[in-house]
């Protein structure tokens, strides 16, 4: 999401002084169900990714699959957005709009799906390749995925959001790639986007302290070139300014007593394209 002010949150439950909602242990179950559906859809849509496919066709599949599950798409109607997914190809960083353009051999793409199941939001994205994966795209995708998992490993009560950002940034920059600053992860639960902004860069020990019951996404965007982005005239599509290749992975997670649970794990074990 774009860094911005957050809408008014659900009025129930406890908020920290930073406005972050603390959920009850019983509320993890709803997030698991929403996260699982989003992840299943990402598993299934992978079979349709191939040279010649349009991103519109992938989105149509996702929309139909959400409806068939009796769930709702969180993105249709969100700030005027009209689609059940964002599909971001090659140098598109995020919020790519599905359309009639066909994928070419070697294109890499992120598909980002958010569903609402019984009022709970499940938000996840991962990378796919149409046809043959080039060595440099493969490296970018591996580093981006590992950066997400390193961020997740930093999630436990007592650590801070800065520890998550630092884990991601220090790893990515050591690989001579860059972390996008213009978009961040976010709290979620019964709402799509809630405090805090989950930055994918930062200094250890800074930012709000993590507490059991916080639900949020981590969704690092990593570029082969420079970190700067710009948004195209459609007001959604964010691209790298230098046209370098960009990748992203996103999980929705919940903080537990001694770590976290990932709500959006792939039931088929296919979260990563080389899985
Ligand atoms: N799923 C995106 C996120 O990770 C948000 C997409 S909003 C849309 O926060 F309107 F562009 F779909
Ligand atoms: Co998100
Ligand atoms: Co998302």
Short mmCIF file of C-alpha atoms and ligand atoms in Angstrom, two decimals:
data_model
loop_
_atom_site.label_atom_id
_atom_site.label_comp_id
_atom_site.label_asym_id
_atom_site.label_seq_id
_atom_site.Cartn_x
_atom_site.Cartn_y
_atom_site.Cartn_z
CA UNK A 1 0.00 0.00 0.00
CA UNK A 2 0.97 3.64 -0.36
CA UNK A 3 2.12 5.28 2.89
CA UNK A 4 -0.79 7.35 4.12
CA UNK A 5 -3.18 8.11 6.93
CA UNK A 6 -5.27 5.16 8.00
CA UNK A 7 -9.07 5.02 8.07
CA UNK A 8 -10.94 4.76 11.37
CA UNK A 9 -10.52 1.25 12.75
CA UNK A 10 -13.09 -1.19 14.10
CA UNK A 11 -14.16 0.21 17.50
CA UNK A 12 -13.85 -3.05 19.51
CA UNK A 13 -10.80 -4.41 21.35
CA UNK A 14 -7.59 -2.84 22.59
CA UNK A 15 -5.38 -0.43 20.67
CA UNK A 16 -1.75 0.29 21.58
CA UNK A 17 -0.61 3.89 21.96
CA UNK A 18 0.47 3.70 18.30
CA UNK A 19 -3.08 2.73 17.31
CA UNK A 20 -2.19 -0.91 16.60
CA UNK A 21 -4.99 -3.38 17.35
CA UNK A 22 -4.30 -6.26 19.76
CA UNK A 23 -6.44 -9.24 18.76
CA UNK A 24 -7.69 -12.05 20.98
CA UNK A 25 -6.25 -15.59 20.57
CA UNK A 26 -9.70 -16.68 19.30
CA UNK A 27 -9.41 -14.20 16.43
CA UNK A 28 -6.46 -16.00 14.82
CA UNK A 29 -8.80 -18.64 13.39
CA UNK A 30 -10.67 -16.17 11.15
CA UNK A 31 -7.37 -14.86 9.80
CA UNK A 32 -6.19 -18.39 9.07
CA UNK A 33 -9.33 -19.06 7.03
CA UNK A 34 -9.03 -15.83 5.03
CA UNK A 35 -5.29 -16.29 4.54
CA UNK A 36 -5.70 -19.88 3.43
CA UNK A 37 -8.25 -18.98 0.75
CA UNK A 38 -6.02 -16.22 -0.66
CA UNK A 39 -3.05 -18.61 -0.70
CA UNK A 40 -5.06 -21.40 -2.37
CA UNK A 41 -6.10 -19.01 -5.10
CA UNK A 42 -2.46 -18.05 -5.65
CA UNK A 43 -1.57 -21.75 -5.86
CA UNK A 44 -4.23 -22.36 -8.50
CA UNK A 45 -3.68 -19.28 -10.66
CA UNK A 46 -0.07 -20.35 -11.13
CA UNK A 47 -1.21 -23.04 -13.56
CA UNK A 48 -2.56 -20.32 -15.88
CA UNK A 49 0.62 -18.23 -16.00
CA UNK A 50 2.23 -18.85 -19.39
CA UNK A 51 3.40 -16.94 -22.45
CA UNK A 52 0.32 -15.76 -24.38
CA UNK A 53 -1.94 -15.49 -21.31
CA UNK A 54 -3.40 -12.06 -20.58
CA UNK A 55 -3.26 -10.65 -17.06
CA UNK A 56 -7.00 -9.98 -17.45
CA UNK A 57 -7.60 -13.73 -17.84
CA UNK A 58 -5.65 -14.40 -14.64
CA UNK A 59 -7.75 -11.78 -12.84
CA UNK A 60 -11.00 -13.28 -14.20
CA UNK A 61 -9.97 -16.65 -12.77
CA UNK A 62 -9.22 -15.05 -9.38
CA UNK A 63 -12.52 -13.17 -9.30
CA UNK A 64 -14.47 -16.35 -10.12
CA UNK A 65 -12.57 -18.37 -7.53
CA UNK A 66 -13.27 -15.79 -4.78
CA UNK A 67 -16.97 -15.82 -5.65
CA UNK A 68 -17.11 -19.64 -5.81
CA UNK A 69 -15.70 -19.75 -2.28
CA UNK A 70 -18.50 -17.48 -1.07
CA UNK A 71 -15.91 -14.83 -0.17
CA UNK A 72 -15.43 -11.24 -1.32
CA UNK A 73 -12.57 -9.49 -3.06
CA UNK A 74 -11.20 -6.67 -0.90
CA UNK A 75 -9.79 -4.81 -3.88
CA UNK A 76 -12.93 -4.52 -6.05
CA UNK A 77 -14.33 -1.11 -5.18
CA UNK A 78 -11.35 -0.20 -2.99
CA UNK A 79 -10.63 3.48 -3.73
CA UNK A 80 -12.16 2.96 -7.16
CA UNK A 81 -10.05 -0.11 -8.02
CA UNK A 82 -12.02 -2.50 -10.26
CA UNK A 83 -10.14 -5.81 -10.14
CA UNK A 84 -9.78 -8.87 -7.90
CA UNK A 85 -5.97 -8.75 -8.05
CA UNK A 86 -3.00 -6.56 -8.80
CA UNK A 87 -0.68 -8.06 -11.42
CA UNK A 88 2.70 -6.37 -11.67
CA UNK A 89 4.88 -7.46 -14.59
CA UNK A 90 8.70 -6.98 -14.80
CA UNK A 91 9.54 -3.34 -13.89
CA UNK A 92 6.08 -2.76 -12.38
CA UNK A 93 6.70 -2.57 -8.62
CA UNK A 94 3.11 -3.01 -7.43
CA UNK A 95 -0.56 -2.20 -8.14
CA UNK A 96 -0.34 -3.28 -11.78
CA UNK A 97 -3.84 -3.32 -13.30
CA UNK A 98 -4.89 -6.54 -15.08
CA UNK A 99 -5.48 -5.93 -18.77
CA UNK A 100 -5.47 -7.36 -22.31
CA UNK A 101 -1.68 -7.39 -22.74
CA UNK A 102 -0.28 -10.90 -23.19
CA UNK A 103 2.64 -12.28 -21.22
CA UNK A 104 5.87 -13.00 -23.10
CA UNK A 105 8.36 -15.78 -22.46
CA UNK A 106 10.58 -14.74 -19.55
CA UNK A 107 8.20 -12.18 -18.02
CA UNK A 108 8.15 -12.25 -14.23
CA UNK A 109 5.05 -11.10 -12.41
CA UNK A 110 3.67 -10.55 -8.96
CA UNK A 111 0.05 -11.49 -8.31
CA UNK A 112 -1.46 -9.90 -5.19
CA UNK A 113 -4.83 -11.08 -3.89
CA UNK A 114 -6.81 -9.89 -0.88
CA UNK A 115 -10.00 -11.71 0.13
CA UNK A 116 -12.55 -11.14 2.87
CA UNK A 117 -13.85 -14.28 4.60
CA UNK A 118 -16.44 -13.76 7.36
CA UNK A 119 -15.14 -10.21 7.76
CA UNK A 120 -11.44 -11.17 8.05
CA UNK A 121 -8.90 -9.99 5.44
CA UNK A 122 -6.29 -12.28 3.89
CA UNK A 123 -3.65 -10.43 1.84
CA UNK A 124 -0.81 -12.20 0.03
CA UNK A 125 1.28 -11.98 -3.10
CA UNK A 126 3.99 -13.94 -4.78
CA UNK A 127 6.10 -14.12 -7.93
CA UNK A 128 5.50 -16.18 -11.08
CA UNK A 129 7.32 -16.61 -14.37
CA UNK A 130 5.83 -17.02 -17.84
CA UNK A 131 7.97 -19.68 -19.51
CA UNK A 132 11.71 -19.46 -18.91
CA UNK A 133 13.15 -17.81 -15.81
CA UNK A 134 16.32 -15.81 -16.53
CA UNK A 135 19.24 -16.08 -14.09
CA UNK A 136 19.03 -12.45 -13.01
CA UNK A 137 15.26 -12.62 -12.45
CA UNK A 138 15.72 -15.83 -10.50
CA UNK A 139 18.28 -14.18 -8.22
CA UNK A 140 16.02 -11.15 -7.67
CA UNK A 141 13.07 -13.39 -6.83
CA UNK A 142 15.12 -15.55 -4.44
CA UNK A 143 16.55 -12.53 -2.63
CA UNK A 144 13.10 -10.94 -2.33
CA UNK A 145 11.57 -14.13 -0.96
CA UNK A 146 14.45 -14.63 1.49
CA UNK A 147 14.13 -11.01 2.62
CA UNK A 148 10.46 -11.57 3.48
CA UNK A 149 11.32 -14.72 5.44
CA UNK A 150 14.15 -12.91 7.29
CA UNK A 151 11.69 -10.16 8.17
CA UNK A 152 9.25 -12.76 9.47
CA UNK A 153 12.00 -14.37 11.56
CA UNK A 154 12.43 -11.05 13.36
CA UNK A 155 8.77 -11.10 14.46
CA UNK A 156 8.39 -11.87 18.18
CA UNK A 157 7.07 -9.94 21.17
CA UNK A 158 9.74 -7.54 22.45
CA UNK A 159 11.32 -6.94 19.05
CA UNK A 160 10.29 -3.79 17.16
CA UNK A 161 9.04 -2.97 13.69
CA UNK A 162 12.47 -1.42 13.04
CA UNK A 163 14.01 -4.86 13.64
CA UNK A 164 11.83 -6.27 10.83
CA UNK A 165 12.79 -3.47 8.44
CA UNK A 166 16.45 -3.80 9.34
CA UNK A 167 16.45 -7.58 8.74
CA UNK A 168 15.04 -7.02 5.26
CA UNK A 169 17.10 -4.00 4.26
CA UNK A 170 20.47 -5.26 5.50
CA UNK A 171 20.03 -8.56 3.65
CA UNK A 172 18.81 -7.01 0.37
CA UNK A 173 21.51 -4.35 0.26
CA UNK A 174 24.23 -6.94 1.00
CA UNK A 175 23.06 -8.61 -2.24
CA UNK A 176 23.51 -5.25 -4.04
CA UNK A 177 19.80 -4.85 -4.65
CA UNK A 178 17.52 -2.10 -3.30
CA UNK A 179 14.44 -1.91 -1.08
CA UNK A 180 11.51 0.22 -2.26
CA UNK A 181 10.69 2.95 0.29
CA UNK A 182 7.49 4.34 -1.24
CA UNK A 183 5.23 1.40 -0.28
CA UNK A 184 4.97 -0.57 2.92
CA UNK A 185 3.17 -3.37 4.72
CA UNK A 186 0.24 -2.61 7.00
CA UNK A 187 -1.86 -3.76 9.89
CA UNK A 188 -4.96 -5.73 8.89
CA UNK A 189 -7.66 -7.90 10.45
CA UNK A 190 -11.28 -6.85 10.13
CA UNK A 191 -9.95 -3.98 8.00
CA UNK A 192 -7.74 -3.94 4.91
CA UNK A 193 -5.23 -1.28 5.90
CA UNK A 194 -4.68 -0.29 9.54
CA UNK A 195 -1.73 1.04 11.55
CA UNK A 196 1.16 0.59 11.57
CA UNK A 197 3.03 1.27 8.34
CA UNK A 198 5.34 -1.76 8.18
CA UNK A 199 8.51 -0.36 6.61
CA UNK A 200 10.88 -2.72 4.82
CA UNK A 201 13.92 -0.75 5.94
CA UNK A 202 14.95 0.65 9.29
CA UNK A 203 17.21 0.60 12.31
CA UNK A 204 17.21 -2.08 15.00
CA UNK A 205 15.25 -1.22 18.13
CA UNK A 206 13.27 1.62 16.53
CA UNK A 207 9.53 1.84 15.91
CA UNK A 208 6.64 0.33 17.88
CA UNK A 209 7.29 -2.79 19.95
CA UNK A 210 5.71 -6.03 18.70
CA UNK A 211 3.01 -7.53 20.91
CA UNK A 212 1.12 -10.82 20.85
CA UNK A 213 -2.15 -10.36 18.94
CA UNK A 214 -0.91 -7.87 16.34
CA UNK A 215 -1.90 -8.80 12.75
CA UNK A 216 -0.02 -7.24 9.83
CA UNK A 217 1.51 -7.84 6.43
CA UNK A 218 5.15 -7.84 5.43
CA UNK A 219 5.47 -7.28 1.68
CA UNK A 220 8.95 -6.17 0.60
CA UNK A 221 9.46 -4.85 -2.92
CA UNK A 222 13.03 -5.28 -4.14
CA UNK A 223 14.60 -3.74 -7.26
CA UNK A 224 17.65 -4.87 -9.23
CA UNK A 225 18.44 -1.18 -9.78
CA UNK A 226 17.62 1.94 -7.80
CA UNK A 227 14.77 2.10 -5.25
CA UNK A 228 12.85 5.07 -6.70
CA UNK A 229 9.37 4.52 -8.11
CA UNK A 230 6.78 6.56 -9.93
CA UNK A 231 3.05 6.07 -10.40
CA UNK A 232 1.74 6.08 -13.98
CA UNK A 233 -1.13 8.27 -15.26
CA UNK A 234 -3.68 5.53 -14.42
CA UNK A 235 -3.03 6.54 -10.76
CA UNK A 236 -2.26 2.95 -9.72
CA UNK A 237 0.61 1.32 -11.61
CA UNK A 238 3.88 1.91 -9.74
CA UNK A 239 7.07 1.33 -11.78
CA UNK A 240 10.79 1.58 -11.12
CA UNK A 241 12.05 4.97 -12.32
CA UNK A 242 15.13 3.35 -13.87
CA UNK A 243 13.01 0.57 -15.51
CA UNK A 244 14.93 -2.08 -13.56
CA UNK A 245 13.25 -5.37 -12.67
CA UNK A 246 11.26 -5.46 -9.42
CA UNK A 247 9.92 -8.33 -7.30
CA UNK A 248 7.65 -8.66 -4.26
CA UNK A 249 6.34 -11.31 -1.86
CA UNK A 250 3.67 -10.72 0.80
CA UNK A 251 2.43 -12.69 3.80
CA UNK A 252 -0.22 -11.81 6.37
CA UNK A 253 0.94 -12.82 9.86
CA UNK A 254 -0.12 -12.74 13.50
CA UNK A 255 2.23 -12.26 16.46
CA UNK A 256 2.13 -15.12 19.00
CA UNK A 257 3.66 -15.50 22.48
CA UNK A 258 7.03 -16.55 21.10
CA UNK A 259 7.04 -15.68 17.39
CA UNK A 260 4.35 -15.51 14.75
CA UNK A 261 1.92 -17.53 12.68
CA UNK A 262 1.81 -17.06 8.90
CA UNK A 263 -1.82 -16.95 7.75
CA UNK A 264 -1.05 -17.12 4.02
CA UNK A 265 1.25 -20.15 3.72
CA UNK A 266 0.77 -22.02 0.43
CA UNK A 267 -1.30 -25.17 1.07
CA UNK A 268 0.42 -26.72 -1.97
CA UNK A 269 3.90 -25.62 -0.86
CA UNK A 270 4.24 -23.46 -3.99
CA UNK A 271 4.85 -20.02 -2.51
CA UNK A 272 8.13 -19.60 -4.38
CA UNK A 273 8.51 -20.15 -8.17
CA UNK A 274 11.35 -22.63 -7.77
CA UNK A 275 9.29 -24.74 -5.31
N1 LIG B 1 -3.06 -5.96 -1.78
C1 LIG B 1 -2.38 -4.68 -1.79
C2 LIG B 1 -1.59 -4.60 -0.51
O1 LIG B 1 -0.78 -5.46 -0.31
C3 LIG B 1 -3.30 -3.53 -1.92
C4 LIG B 1 -3.97 -3.47 -3.22
S1 LIG B 1 -5.08 -2.18 -3.24
C5 LIG B 1 -5.62 -2.17 -4.85
O2 LIG B 1 -1.75 -3.79 0.36
F1 LIG B 1 -6.65 -1.40 -4.85
F2 LIG B 1 -4.64 -1.76 -5.61
F3 LIG B 1 -5.95 -3.39 -5.19
CO1 LIG B 2 -0.81 -5.76 1.74
CO1 LIG B 3 -1.41 -7.36 -1.07
#
